[in-house]
């Protein structure tokens, strides 16, 4: 079974990204990592292999050569090979879905395991768009997946009402939620071994953007709050000042 | 222009009303039950719609984004504002856990939108709202729903509640969580929420998670009890009207967004609140 795991290079989720006074995003000094949800997806692919399934894991990223750093990490985490679709264009979910669709068309992929959302642009749409574009079944927000033979997967999904269990036939797109697993740390020997794993570069087909960013704004500031010293003072403030009780 | 609206929650209709008044177009409401992208696309064709909208719920996120690909349209998710500038639609959506707002527009002003429920109020109704149309079921090929484990809720839905009481890790276990967080929520007629850590630990079910990747809420009153205030949690609640934080750690990040901060142990402060409210 060939599993494709798309990997996005994003700022560390613990960094608070802000809009600079000149209106651009202050990204110069941030640490870059694999999008946490993509890392969970990759970990799940590795666990499928460790549980005995015959699996080849292909990590793919889209962007400039800087993305090789995250692909090398993906190789260290257990991907067998990596593909970098090179482009310097700004990427929106529709373009990413189209570029991934192109790669899938050439690679006979059985399963695409990817993060449910990227923590930079927070779109949360790429997996669904890719599934729609391929005409494949999808199961998003996965918190548990179980292979059923070679042609289906049972997925427990975290939905607004609770947990839904679905069966999807392969090939399919599955997007990973937080509780699918806890990714392992990369061990040093794995980093060394990853250096010899193949990383292929292909040129990305130019995509026409359909979304135009006019400007970035900081969120409106909140009015400064205050400390209260007791439950009584809190109740009084909520009743008389905030008038919410 | 004509907008097809997945009328799962009233706030999606509010967006449609604003869209219609800005574009001079009209909209058609459809029911959300068992909706698929394939049904939305068929309904758009049947009703001559060129754009599509719904709420950014788990149902909407799925069906709308898949439909966007089937329609070859761009999709803007988690829209918090719609306006018109120079005769073009301009949408605002949060990025980076709500630390950045992007004002964006799409080619030809035709797109698929998922709207953030907490950012839109209830629809204005000069006349009764039209009844959403029921659609013929069309399943997504290759997907079979086996079961839904959805515990019955005896509290308001998180994203619709006027008051939300959220608990963090100091709630310790499911029983204490229910007693303190559930008890205070009930006292205030509100909903109970939880941090990621609490859900990860199995103290509260996943449908209660508030945050960047859980539910986004903006109630009149948000009480964060034993919540440290990670960037991810703040993203899900910092637009609440009034925020109360109760935490033993005076340096907890949650106090930075709180209107009222009480440095106290929730195991002492919440029973006292329950007694005095």
PDB file of N, CA, C and O in Angstrom, chain A residues 13 16-17 37 116 120-123 128-129 132 136 140 157 160 162-163 165-169 179 210 212 214-217 219 222 225-228 232 241 244, chain B residues 57-58 62 66 69 72 77 93 96-97 99 101 103-105 107 142 144 146-147 149 162 200 206-207 209 212-213 215 232 238 240-241 250 257 259-261 276:
ATOM      1  N   UNK A  13       3.975  26.213  16.422  1.00  0.00           N
ATOM      2  CA  UNK A  13       2.650  26.604  16.952  1.00  0.00           C
ATOM      3  C   UNK A  13       2.715  27.372  18.265  1.00  0.00           C
ATOM      4  O   UNK A  13       1.738  28.000  18.664  1.00  0.00           O
ATOM      5  N   UNK A  16       3.692  33.212  18.795  1.00  0.00           N
ATOM      6  CA  UNK A  16       2.549  34.073  18.528  1.00  0.00           C
ATOM      7  C   UNK A  16       2.892  34.966  17.348  1.00  0.00           C
ATOM      8  O   UNK A  16       3.726  35.859  17.456  1.00  0.00           O
ATOM      9  N   UNK A  17       2.281  34.684  16.204  1.00  0.00           N
ATOM     10  CA  UNK A  17       2.590  35.439  14.994  1.00  0.00           C
ATOM     11  C   UNK A  17       1.809  36.744  14.992  1.00  0.00           C
ATOM     12  O   UNK A  17       0.620  36.768  15.283  1.00  0.00           O
ATOM     13  N   UNK A  37      -0.492  18.779  12.702  1.00  0.00           N
ATOM     14  CA  UNK A  37      -1.471  17.782  12.251  1.00  0.00           C
ATOM     15  C   UNK A  37      -0.883  16.863  11.176  1.00  0.00           C
ATOM     16  O   UNK A  37      -1.247  15.698  11.082  1.00  0.00           O
ATOM     17  N   UNK A 116      -5.639  17.766   9.377  1.00  0.00           N
ATOM     18  CA  UNK A 116      -6.975  18.307   9.108  1.00  0.00           C
ATOM     19  C   UNK A 116      -6.920  19.808   8.827  1.00  0.00           C
ATOM     20  O   UNK A 116      -7.843  20.363   8.267  1.00  0.00           O
ATOM     21  N   UNK A 120      -1.009  27.599  10.203  1.00  0.00           N
ATOM     22  CA  UNK A 120      -0.651  28.967   9.811  1.00  0.00           C
ATOM     23  C   UNK A 120      -1.865  29.689   9.212  1.00  0.00           C
ATOM     24  O   UNK A 120      -2.386  30.623   9.802  1.00  0.00           O
ATOM     25  N   UNK A 121      -2.364  29.194   8.063  1.00  0.00           N
ATOM     26  CA  UNK A 121      -3.515  29.900   7.479  1.00  0.00           C
ATOM     27  C   UNK A 121      -4.851  29.405   8.027  1.00  0.00           C
ATOM     28  O   UNK A 121      -5.891  30.008   7.758  1.00  0.00           O
ATOM     29  N   UNK A 122      -4.831  28.310   8.778  1.00  0.00           N
ATOM     30  CA  UNK A 122      -6.039  27.784   9.427  1.00  0.00           C
ATOM     31  C   UNK A 122      -7.206  27.536   8.466  1.00  0.00           C
ATOM     32  O   UNK A 122      -8.360  27.620   8.869  1.00  0.00           O
ATOM     33  N   UNK A 123      -6.907  27.216   7.208  1.00  0.00           N
ATOM     34  CA  UNK A 123      -8.001  27.000   6.260  1.00  0.00           C
ATOM     35  C   UNK A 123      -8.808  25.736   6.594  1.00  0.00           C
ATOM     36  O   UNK A 123     -10.025  25.757   6.646  1.00  0.00           O
ATOM     37  N   UNK A 128     -10.323  18.014   2.068  1.00  0.00           N
ATOM     38  CA  UNK A 128     -11.635  17.842   1.443  1.00  0.00           C
ATOM     39  C   UNK A 128     -11.573  18.221  -0.040  1.00  0.00           C
ATOM     40  O   UNK A 128     -12.199  17.572  -0.891  1.00  0.00           O
ATOM     41  N   UNK A 129     -10.833  19.287  -0.355  1.00  0.00           N
ATOM     42  CA  UNK A 129     -10.738  19.718  -1.753  1.00  0.00           C
ATOM     43  C   UNK A 129      -9.995  18.677  -2.588  1.00  0.00           C
ATOM     44  O   UNK A 129     -10.379  18.383  -3.715  1.00  0.00           O
ATOM     45  N   UNK A 132     -12.329  15.778  -3.143  1.00  0.00           N
ATOM     46  CA  UNK A 132     -13.340  16.148  -4.129  1.00  0.00           C
ATOM     47  C   UNK A 132     -12.754  16.168  -5.531  1.00  0.00           C
ATOM     48  O   UNK A 132     -13.352  15.650  -6.485  1.00  0.00           O
ATOM     49  N   UNK A 136     -12.470  10.919  -4.695  1.00  0.00           N
ATOM     50  CA  UNK A 136     -12.251   9.841  -3.727  1.00  0.00           C
ATOM     51  C   UNK A 136     -13.131  10.041  -2.495  1.00  0.00           C
ATOM     52  O   UNK A 136     -13.484  11.172  -2.156  1.00  0.00           O
ATOM     53  N   UNK A 140     -12.668  12.898   7.469  1.00  0.00           N
ATOM     54  CA  UNK A 140     -11.895  13.973   8.087  1.00  0.00           C
ATOM     55  C   UNK A 140     -11.932  13.863   9.608  1.00  0.00           C
ATOM     56  O   UNK A 140     -12.737  13.131  10.170  1.00  0.00           O
ATOM     57  N   UNK A 157     -14.320   9.497  13.708  1.00  0.00           N
ATOM     58  CA  UNK A 157     -14.154  10.932  13.452  1.00  0.00           C
ATOM     59  C   UNK A 157     -14.675  11.749  14.622  1.00  0.00           C
ATOM     60  O   UNK A 157     -15.735  11.458  15.151  1.00  0.00           O
ATOM     61  N   UNK A 160     -18.865  17.585  15.629  1.00  0.00           N
ATOM     62  CA  UNK A 160     -19.416  18.522  16.613  1.00  0.00           C
ATOM     63  C   UNK A 160     -20.290  17.835  17.655  1.00  0.00           C
ATOM     64  O   UNK A 160     -20.322  18.237  18.812  1.00  0.00           O
ATOM     65  N   UNK A 162     -20.137  14.596  18.598  1.00  0.00           N
ATOM     66  CA  UNK A 162     -19.494  13.522  19.340  1.00  0.00           C
ATOM     67  C   UNK A 162     -18.508  12.765  18.458  1.00  0.00           C
ATOM     68  O   UNK A 162     -17.595  13.368  17.905  1.00  0.00           O
ATOM     69  N   UNK A 163     -18.728  11.459  18.336  1.00  0.00           N
ATOM     70  CA  UNK A 163     -17.818  10.669  17.509  1.00  0.00           C
ATOM     71  C   UNK A 163     -18.604   9.832  16.505  1.00  0.00           C
ATOM     72  O   UNK A 163     -19.528   9.116  16.884  1.00  0.00           O
ATOM     73  N   UNK A 165     -18.415   6.977  13.381  1.00  0.00           N
ATOM     74  CA  UNK A 165     -17.579   5.941  12.794  1.00  0.00           C
ATOM     75  C   UNK A 165     -18.026   5.703  11.348  1.00  0.00           C
ATOM     76  O   UNK A 165     -19.214   5.510  11.093  1.00  0.00           O
ATOM     77  N   UNK A 166     -17.079   5.774  10.428  1.00  0.00           N
ATOM     78  CA  UNK A 166     -17.396   5.565   9.014  1.00  0.00           C
ATOM     79  C   UNK A 166     -16.448   4.534   8.415  1.00  0.00           C
ATOM     80  O   UNK A 166     -15.349   4.316   8.924  1.00  0.00           O
ATOM     81  N   UNK A 167     -16.911   3.891   7.350  1.00  0.00           N
ATOM     82  CA  UNK A 167     -16.018   3.044   6.572  1.00  0.00           C
ATOM     83  C   UNK A 167     -15.813   3.721   5.228  1.00  0.00           C
ATOM     84  O   UNK A 167     -16.769   4.159   4.597  1.00  0.00           O
ATOM     85  N   UNK A 168     -14.542   3.869   4.831  1.00  0.00           N
ATOM     86  CA  UNK A 168     -14.259   4.425   3.508  1.00  0.00           C
ATOM     87  C   UNK A 168     -13.519   3.380   2.691  1.00  0.00           C
ATOM     88  O   UNK A 168     -12.669   2.649   3.208  1.00  0.00           O
ATOM     89  N   UNK A 169     -13.896   3.285   1.412  1.00  0.00           N
ATOM     90  CA  UNK A 169     -13.180   2.360   0.540  1.00  0.00           C
ATOM     91  C   UNK A 169     -11.940   3.069   0.002  1.00  0.00           C
ATOM     92  O   UNK A 169     -11.912   4.291  -0.121  1.00  0.00           O
ATOM     93  N   UNK A 179      -6.204  13.760  18.378  1.00  0.00           N
ATOM     94  CA  UNK A 179      -6.116  12.587  19.243  1.00  0.00           C
ATOM     95  C   UNK A 179      -5.895  11.291  18.485  1.00  0.00           C
ATOM     96  O   UNK A 179      -6.069  10.211  19.027  1.00  0.00           O
ATOM     97  N   UNK A 210      -6.677  32.272  -6.922  1.00  0.00           N
ATOM     98  CA  UNK A 210      -8.059  32.751  -6.977  1.00  0.00           C
ATOM     99  C   UNK A 210      -8.409  33.575  -5.747  1.00  0.00           C
ATOM    100  O   UNK A 210      -9.476  34.156  -5.677  1.00  0.00           O
ATOM    101  N   UNK A 212      -7.126  36.614  -3.230  1.00  0.00           N
ATOM    102  CA  UNK A 212      -6.188  37.744  -3.152  1.00  0.00           C
ATOM    103  C   UNK A 212      -6.255  38.341  -1.742  1.00  0.00           C
ATOM    104  O   UNK A 212      -7.331  38.710  -1.275  1.00  0.00           O
ATOM    105  N   UNK A 214      -5.846  41.293   0.603  1.00  0.00           N
ATOM    106  CA  UNK A 214      -5.776  42.753   0.510  1.00  0.00           C
ATOM    107  C   UNK A 214      -4.863  43.290   1.600  1.00  0.00           C
ATOM    108  O   UNK A 214      -3.995  44.107   1.364  1.00  0.00           O
ATOM    109  N   UNK A 215      -5.085  42.823   2.828  1.00  0.00           N
ATOM    110  CA  UNK A 215      -4.221  43.252   3.930  1.00  0.00           C
ATOM    111  C   UNK A 215      -4.350  42.319   5.119  1.00  0.00           C
ATOM    112  O   UNK A 215      -5.318  41.574   5.244  1.00  0.00           O
ATOM    113  N   UNK A 216      -3.308  42.369   5.937  1.00  0.00           N
ATOM    114  CA  UNK A 216      -3.337  41.672   7.220  1.00  0.00           C
ATOM    115  C   UNK A 216      -3.558  42.706   8.314  1.00  0.00           C
ATOM    116  O   UNK A 216      -2.962  43.781   8.294  1.00  0.00           O
ATOM    117  N   UNK A 217      -4.409  42.359   9.273  1.00  0.00           N
ATOM    118  CA  UNK A 217      -4.682  43.269  10.381  1.00  0.00           C
ATOM    119  C   UNK A 217      -4.497  42.528  11.698  1.00  0.00           C
ATOM    120  O   UNK A 217      -4.780  41.336  11.780  1.00  0.00           O
ATOM    121  N   UNK A 219      -5.818  41.556  15.365  1.00  0.00           N
ATOM    122  CA  UNK A 219      -7.182  41.512  15.904  1.00  0.00           C
ATOM    123  C   UNK A 219      -7.413  42.717  16.809  1.00  0.00           C
ATOM    124  O   UNK A 219      -6.458  43.258  17.368  1.00  0.00           O
ATOM    125  N   UNK A 222      -8.239  43.811  23.268  1.00  0.00           N
ATOM    126  CA  UNK A 222      -9.250  43.742  24.338  1.00  0.00           C
ATOM    127  C   UNK A 222      -8.965  44.838  25.341  1.00  0.00           C
ATOM    128  O   UNK A 222      -7.818  45.197  25.587  1.00  0.00           O
ATOM    129  N   UNK A 225      -8.230  44.251  31.602  1.00  0.00           N
ATOM    130  CA  UNK A 225      -9.090  43.777  32.681  1.00  0.00           C
ATOM    131  C   UNK A 225      -8.489  44.105  34.040  1.00  0.00           C
ATOM    132  O   UNK A 225      -7.520  44.844  34.131  1.00  0.00           O
ATOM    133  N   UNK A 226      -9.094  43.569  35.060  1.00  0.00           N
ATOM    134  CA  UNK A 226      -8.533  43.804  36.393  1.00  0.00           C
ATOM    135  C   UNK A 226      -8.672  42.559  37.265  1.00  0.00           C
ATOM    136  O   UNK A 226      -9.442  41.654  36.970  1.00  0.00           O
ATOM    137  N   UNK A 227      -7.879  42.553  38.342  1.00  0.00           N
ATOM    138  CA  UNK A 227      -7.950  41.448  39.285  1.00  0.00           C
ATOM    139  C   UNK A 227      -9.048  41.734  40.302  1.00  0.00           C
ATOM    140  O   UNK A 227      -9.239  42.876  40.704  1.00  0.00           O
ATOM    141  N   UNK A 228      -9.756  40.683  40.695  1.00  0.00           N
ATOM    142  CA  UNK A 228     -10.672  40.801  41.826  1.00  0.00           C
ATOM    143  C   UNK A 228     -10.097  39.945  42.947  1.00  0.00           C
ATOM    144  O   UNK A 228      -9.385  38.973  42.690  1.00  0.00           O
ATOM    145  N   UNK A 232     -16.852  37.199  46.180  1.00  0.00           N
ATOM    146  CA  UNK A 232     -17.872  38.234  46.376  1.00  0.00           C
ATOM    147  C   UNK A 232     -17.654  39.410  45.439  1.00  0.00           C
ATOM    148  O   UNK A 232     -18.591  39.910  44.814  1.00  0.00           O
ATOM    149  N   UNK A 241     -21.230  45.780  37.126  1.00  0.00           N
ATOM    150  CA  UNK A 241     -20.343  46.432  36.169  1.00  0.00           C
ATOM    151  C   UNK A 241     -20.553  45.844  34.772  1.00  0.00           C
ATOM    152  O   UNK A 241     -20.871  46.534  33.820  1.00  0.00           O
ATOM    153  N   UNK A 244     -23.762  40.931  33.317  1.00  0.00           N
ATOM    154  CA  UNK A 244     -23.997  39.667  32.610  1.00  0.00           C
ATOM    155  C   UNK A 244     -24.678  38.631  33.506  1.00  0.00           C
ATOM    156  O   UNK A 244     -24.983  37.532  33.061  1.00  0.00           O
TER     157      UNK A 244
ATOM    158  N   UNK B  57     -19.019  24.383  10.756  1.00  0.00           N
ATOM    159  CA  UNK B  57     -19.215  23.266  11.678  1.00  0.00           C
ATOM    160  C   UNK B  57     -18.505  22.057  11.093  1.00  0.00           C
ATOM    161  O   UNK B  57     -18.000  22.118   9.966  1.00  0.00           O
ATOM    162  N   UNK B  58     -18.496  20.931  11.807  1.00  0.00           N
ATOM    163  CA  UNK B  58     -17.829  19.762  11.220  1.00  0.00           C
ATOM    164  C   UNK B  58     -18.531  19.339   9.932  1.00  0.00           C
ATOM    165  O   UNK B  58     -17.890  18.965   8.959  1.00  0.00           O
ATOM    166  N   UNK B  62     -16.763  19.970   5.941  1.00  0.00           N
ATOM    167  CA  UNK B  62     -16.604  18.851   5.022  1.00  0.00           C
ATOM    168  C   UNK B  62     -17.301  19.062   3.696  1.00  0.00           C
ATOM    169  O   UNK B  62     -16.688  19.030   2.640  1.00  0.00           O
ATOM    170  N   UNK B  66     -15.438  20.177   0.057  1.00  0.00           N
ATOM    171  CA  UNK B  66     -15.457  19.183  -1.018  1.00  0.00           C
ATOM    172  C   UNK B  66     -16.223  19.737  -2.221  1.00  0.00           C
ATOM    173  O   UNK B  66     -15.802  19.586  -3.375  1.00  0.00           O
ATOM    174  N   UNK B  69     -14.224  22.043  -4.444  1.00  0.00           N
ATOM    175  CA  UNK B  69     -13.376  21.370  -5.433  1.00  0.00           C
ATOM    176  C   UNK B  69     -14.215  20.867  -6.607  1.00  0.00           C
ATOM    177  O   UNK B  69     -13.809  20.982  -7.766  1.00  0.00           O
ATOM    178  N   UNK B  72     -14.873  23.725  -8.699  1.00  0.00           N
ATOM    179  CA  UNK B  72     -13.661  24.455  -9.060  1.00  0.00           C
ATOM    180  C   UNK B  72     -13.736  25.927  -8.640  1.00  0.00           C
ATOM    181  O   UNK B  72     -13.389  26.830  -9.391  1.00  0.00           O
ATOM    182  N   UNK B  77     -12.682  29.921   4.407  1.00  0.00           N
ATOM    183  CA  UNK B  77     -13.241  29.272   5.595  1.00  0.00           C
ATOM    184  C   UNK B  77     -13.202  30.207   6.795  1.00  0.00           C
ATOM    185  O   UNK B  77     -12.398  31.143   6.842  1.00  0.00           O
ATOM    186  N   UNK B  93     -11.071  36.842   7.445  1.00  0.00           N
ATOM    187  CA  UNK B  93     -10.956  35.531   8.101  1.00  0.00           C
ATOM    188  C   UNK B  93      -9.696  35.490   8.961  1.00  0.00           C
ATOM    189  O   UNK B  93      -8.669  36.060   8.600  1.00  0.00           O
ATOM    190  N   UNK B  96      -3.401  32.083  11.856  1.00  0.00           N
ATOM    191  CA  UNK B  96      -2.463  31.997  12.986  1.00  0.00           C
ATOM    192  C   UNK B  96      -3.197  32.052  14.333  1.00  0.00           C
ATOM    193  O   UNK B  96      -2.937  32.933  15.170  1.00  0.00           O
ATOM    194  N   UNK B  97      -4.138  31.147  14.508  1.00  0.00           N
ATOM    195  CA  UNK B  97      -4.884  31.036  15.766  1.00  0.00           C
ATOM    196  C   UNK B  97      -5.521  32.362  16.169  1.00  0.00           C
ATOM    197  O   UNK B  97      -5.592  32.690  17.340  1.00  0.00           O
ATOM    198  N   UNK B  99      -4.460  35.360  15.660  1.00  0.00           N
ATOM    199  CA  UNK B  99      -3.552  36.472  15.939  1.00  0.00           C
ATOM    200  C   UNK B  99      -3.398  37.404  14.741  1.00  0.00           C
ATOM    201  O   UNK B  99      -2.812  38.484  14.848  1.00  0.00           O
ATOM    202  N   UNK B 101      -5.747  38.833  11.263  1.00  0.00           N
ATOM    203  CA  UNK B 101      -6.971  38.826  10.461  1.00  0.00           C
ATOM    204  C   UNK B 101      -6.581  39.160   9.028  1.00  0.00           C
ATOM    205  O   UNK B 101      -5.867  40.132   8.791  1.00  0.00           O
ATOM    206  N   UNK B 103      -7.863  40.272   5.327  1.00  0.00           N
ATOM    207  CA  UNK B 103      -8.966  40.745   4.480  1.00  0.00           C
ATOM    208  C   UNK B 103      -8.668  40.250   3.082  1.00  0.00           C
ATOM    209  O   UNK B 103      -7.610  40.551   2.518  1.00  0.00           O
ATOM    210  N   UNK B 104      -9.576  39.480   2.518  1.00  0.00           N
ATOM    211  CA  UNK B 104      -9.308  38.826   1.232  1.00  0.00           C
ATOM    212  C   UNK B 104     -10.490  39.007   0.282  1.00  0.00           C
ATOM    213  O   UNK B 104     -11.606  39.312   0.703  1.00  0.00           O
ATOM    214  N   UNK B 105     -10.214  38.827  -0.995  1.00  0.00           N
ATOM    215  CA  UNK B 105     -11.308  38.741  -1.967  1.00  0.00           C
ATOM    216  C   UNK B 105     -10.982  37.657  -2.980  1.00  0.00           C
ATOM    217  O   UNK B 105      -9.835  37.227  -3.090  1.00  0.00           O
ATOM    218  N   UNK B 107     -11.471  35.912  -6.984  1.00  0.00           N
ATOM    219  CA  UNK B 107     -11.650  36.182  -8.399  1.00  0.00           C
ATOM    220  C   UNK B 107     -13.144  36.162  -8.735  1.00  0.00           C
ATOM    221  O   UNK B 107     -13.834  35.188  -8.462  1.00  0.00           O
ATOM    222  N   UNK B 142     -18.281   5.688  -1.775  1.00  0.00           N
ATOM    223  CA  UNK B 142     -17.228   5.037  -0.995  1.00  0.00           C
ATOM    224  C   UNK B 142     -17.230   5.348   0.482  1.00  0.00           C
ATOM    225  O   UNK B 142     -16.339   4.920   1.203  1.00  0.00           O
ATOM    226  N   UNK B 144     -19.429   4.985   4.027  1.00  0.00           N
ATOM    227  CA  UNK B 144     -20.586   4.415   4.713  1.00  0.00           C
ATOM    228  C   UNK B 144     -20.518   4.823   6.180  1.00  0.00           C
ATOM    229  O   UNK B 144     -19.524   4.556   6.847  1.00  0.00           O
ATOM    230  N   UNK B 146     -21.228   4.173   9.834  1.00  0.00           N
ATOM    231  CA  UNK B 146     -21.536   2.973  10.609  1.00  0.00           C
ATOM    232  C   UNK B 146     -22.272   3.319  11.896  1.00  0.00           C
ATOM    233  O   UNK B 146     -23.219   2.633  12.276  1.00  0.00           O
ATOM    234  N   UNK B 147     -21.835   4.368  12.584  1.00  0.00           N
ATOM    235  CA  UNK B 147     -22.507   4.725  13.833  1.00  0.00           C
ATOM    236  C   UNK B 147     -22.159   6.148  14.242  1.00  0.00           C
ATOM    237  O   UNK B 147     -21.167   6.715  13.780  1.00  0.00           O
ATOM    238  N   UNK B 149     -21.806   8.252  17.868  1.00  0.00           N
ATOM    239  CA  UNK B 149     -21.837   8.248  19.323  1.00  0.00           C
ATOM    240  C   UNK B 149     -21.967   9.696  19.774  1.00  0.00           C
ATOM    241  O   UNK B 149     -20.982  10.414  19.882  1.00  0.00           O
ATOM    242  N   UNK B 162     -25.218  31.438  25.747  1.00  0.00           N
ATOM    243  CA  UNK B 162     -24.983  32.819  26.211  1.00  0.00           C
ATOM    244  C   UNK B 162     -23.849  32.833  27.245  1.00  0.00           C
ATOM    245  O   UNK B 162     -23.144  33.813  27.407  1.00  0.00           O
ATOM    246  N   UNK B 200      -7.914  15.343  26.068  1.00  0.00           N
ATOM    247  CA  UNK B 200      -6.867  14.328  25.875  1.00  0.00           C
ATOM    248  C   UNK B 200      -6.844  13.337  27.030  1.00  0.00           C
ATOM    249  O   UNK B 200      -6.617  12.148  26.842  1.00  0.00           O
ATOM    250  N   UNK B 206     -14.761  14.904  23.491  1.00  0.00           N
ATOM    251  CA  UNK B 206     -14.170  15.776  22.483  1.00  0.00           C
ATOM    252  C   UNK B 206     -15.081  16.908  22.028  1.00  0.00           C
ATOM    253  O   UNK B 206     -14.610  17.980  21.658  1.00  0.00           O
ATOM    254  N   UNK B 207     -16.408  16.675  22.097  1.00  0.00           N
ATOM    255  CA  UNK B 207     -17.304  17.716  21.581  1.00  0.00           C
ATOM    256  C   UNK B 207     -17.323  18.958  22.467  1.00  0.00           C
ATOM    257  O   UNK B 207     -17.904  19.972  22.121  1.00  0.00           O
ATOM    258  N   UNK B 209     -14.443  20.465  23.435  1.00  0.00           N
ATOM    259  CA  UNK B 209     -13.168  21.189  23.311  1.00  0.00           C
ATOM    260  C   UNK B 209     -13.326  22.560  22.665  1.00  0.00           C
ATOM    261  O   UNK B 209     -13.891  22.703  21.582  1.00  0.00           O
ATOM    262  N   UNK B 212      -8.524  26.590  18.844  1.00  0.00           N
ATOM    263  CA  UNK B 212      -8.201  26.753  17.415  1.00  0.00           C
ATOM    264  C   UNK B 212      -8.704  25.568  16.608  1.00  0.00           C
ATOM    265  O   UNK B 212      -9.184  25.714  15.501  1.00  0.00           O
ATOM    266  N   UNK B 213      -8.581  24.373  17.166  1.00  0.00           N
ATOM    267  CA  UNK B 213      -8.980  23.183  16.426  1.00  0.00           C
ATOM    268  C   UNK B 213     -10.240  22.549  17.004  1.00  0.00           C
ATOM    269  O   UNK B 213     -10.653  21.501  16.574  1.00  0.00           O
ATOM    270  N   UNK B 215     -14.051  23.941  19.090  1.00  0.00           N
ATOM    271  CA  UNK B 215     -15.124  24.880  18.769  1.00  0.00           C
ATOM    272  C   UNK B 215     -14.699  26.302  19.129  1.00  0.00           C
ATOM    273  O   UNK B 215     -13.980  26.515  20.098  1.00  0.00           O
ATOM    274  N   UNK B 232      -3.606  28.255  21.510  1.00  0.00           N
ATOM    275  CA  UNK B 232      -4.648  27.467  20.841  1.00  0.00           C
ATOM    276  C   UNK B 232      -5.995  27.607  21.554  1.00  0.00           C
ATOM    277  O   UNK B 232      -7.042  27.651  20.916  1.00  0.00           O
ATOM    278  N   UNK B 238     -11.331  34.101  22.706  1.00  0.00           N
ATOM    279  CA  UNK B 238     -10.937  35.462  23.100  1.00  0.00           C
ATOM    280  C   UNK B 238     -11.850  36.557  22.555  1.00  0.00           C
ATOM    281  O   UNK B 238     -11.690  37.722  22.921  1.00  0.00           O
ATOM    282  N   UNK B 240     -15.015  36.468  23.254  1.00  0.00           N
ATOM    283  CA  UNK B 240     -16.143  36.494  24.188  1.00  0.00           C
ATOM    284  C   UNK B 240     -16.312  37.916  24.729  1.00  0.00           C
ATOM    285  O   UNK B 240     -15.336  38.652  24.867  1.00  0.00           O
ATOM    286  N   UNK B 241     -17.569  38.280  25.066  1.00  0.00           N
ATOM    287  CA  UNK B 241     -17.813  39.656  25.506  1.00  0.00           C
ATOM    288  C   UNK B 241     -17.121  39.912  26.853  1.00  0.00           C
ATOM    289  O   UNK B 241     -16.362  40.851  26.993  1.00  0.00           O
ATOM    290  N   UNK B 250      -0.839  33.212  39.248  1.00  0.00           N
ATOM    291  CA  UNK B 250      -1.098  34.622  38.907  1.00  0.00           C
ATOM    292  C   UNK B 250      -0.478  35.037  37.578  1.00  0.00           C
ATOM    293  O   UNK B 250      -0.864  36.064  37.014  1.00  0.00           O
ATOM    294  N   UNK B 257      -6.184  38.085  28.847  1.00  0.00           N
ATOM    295  CA  UNK B 257      -7.390  38.395  28.066  1.00  0.00           C
ATOM    296  C   UNK B 257      -8.623  38.528  28.968  1.00  0.00           C
ATOM    297  O   UNK B 257      -9.715  38.800  28.487  1.00  0.00           O
ATOM    298  N   UNK B 259     -11.334  39.928  31.609  1.00  0.00           N
ATOM    299  CA  UNK B 259     -11.859  41.188  32.130  1.00  0.00           C
ATOM    300  C   UNK B 259     -11.784  41.175  33.653  1.00  0.00           C
ATOM    301  O   UNK B 259     -11.530  42.193  34.272  1.00  0.00           O
ATOM    302  N   UNK B 260     -12.024  39.990  34.225  1.00  0.00           N
ATOM    303  CA  UNK B 260     -11.929  39.835  35.675  1.00  0.00           C
ATOM    304  C   UNK B 260     -11.097  38.602  35.984  1.00  0.00           C
ATOM    305  O   UNK B 260     -11.420  37.500  35.520  1.00  0.00           O
ATOM    306  N   UNK B 261     -10.031  38.808  36.724  1.00  0.00           N
ATOM    307  CA  UNK B 261      -9.162  37.694  37.075  1.00  0.00           C
ATOM    308  C   UNK B 261      -9.205  37.441  38.573  1.00  0.00           C
ATOM    309  O   UNK B 261      -9.101  38.380  39.365  1.00  0.00           O
ATOM    310  N   UNK B 276     -23.157  31.112  46.304  1.00  0.00           N
ATOM    311  CA  UNK B 276     -23.557  32.515  46.422  1.00  0.00           C
ATOM    312  C   UNK B 276     -24.334  33.057  45.226  1.00  0.00           C
ATOM    313  O   UNK B 276     -24.904  34.148  45.311  1.00  0.00           O
TER     314      UNK B 276
END
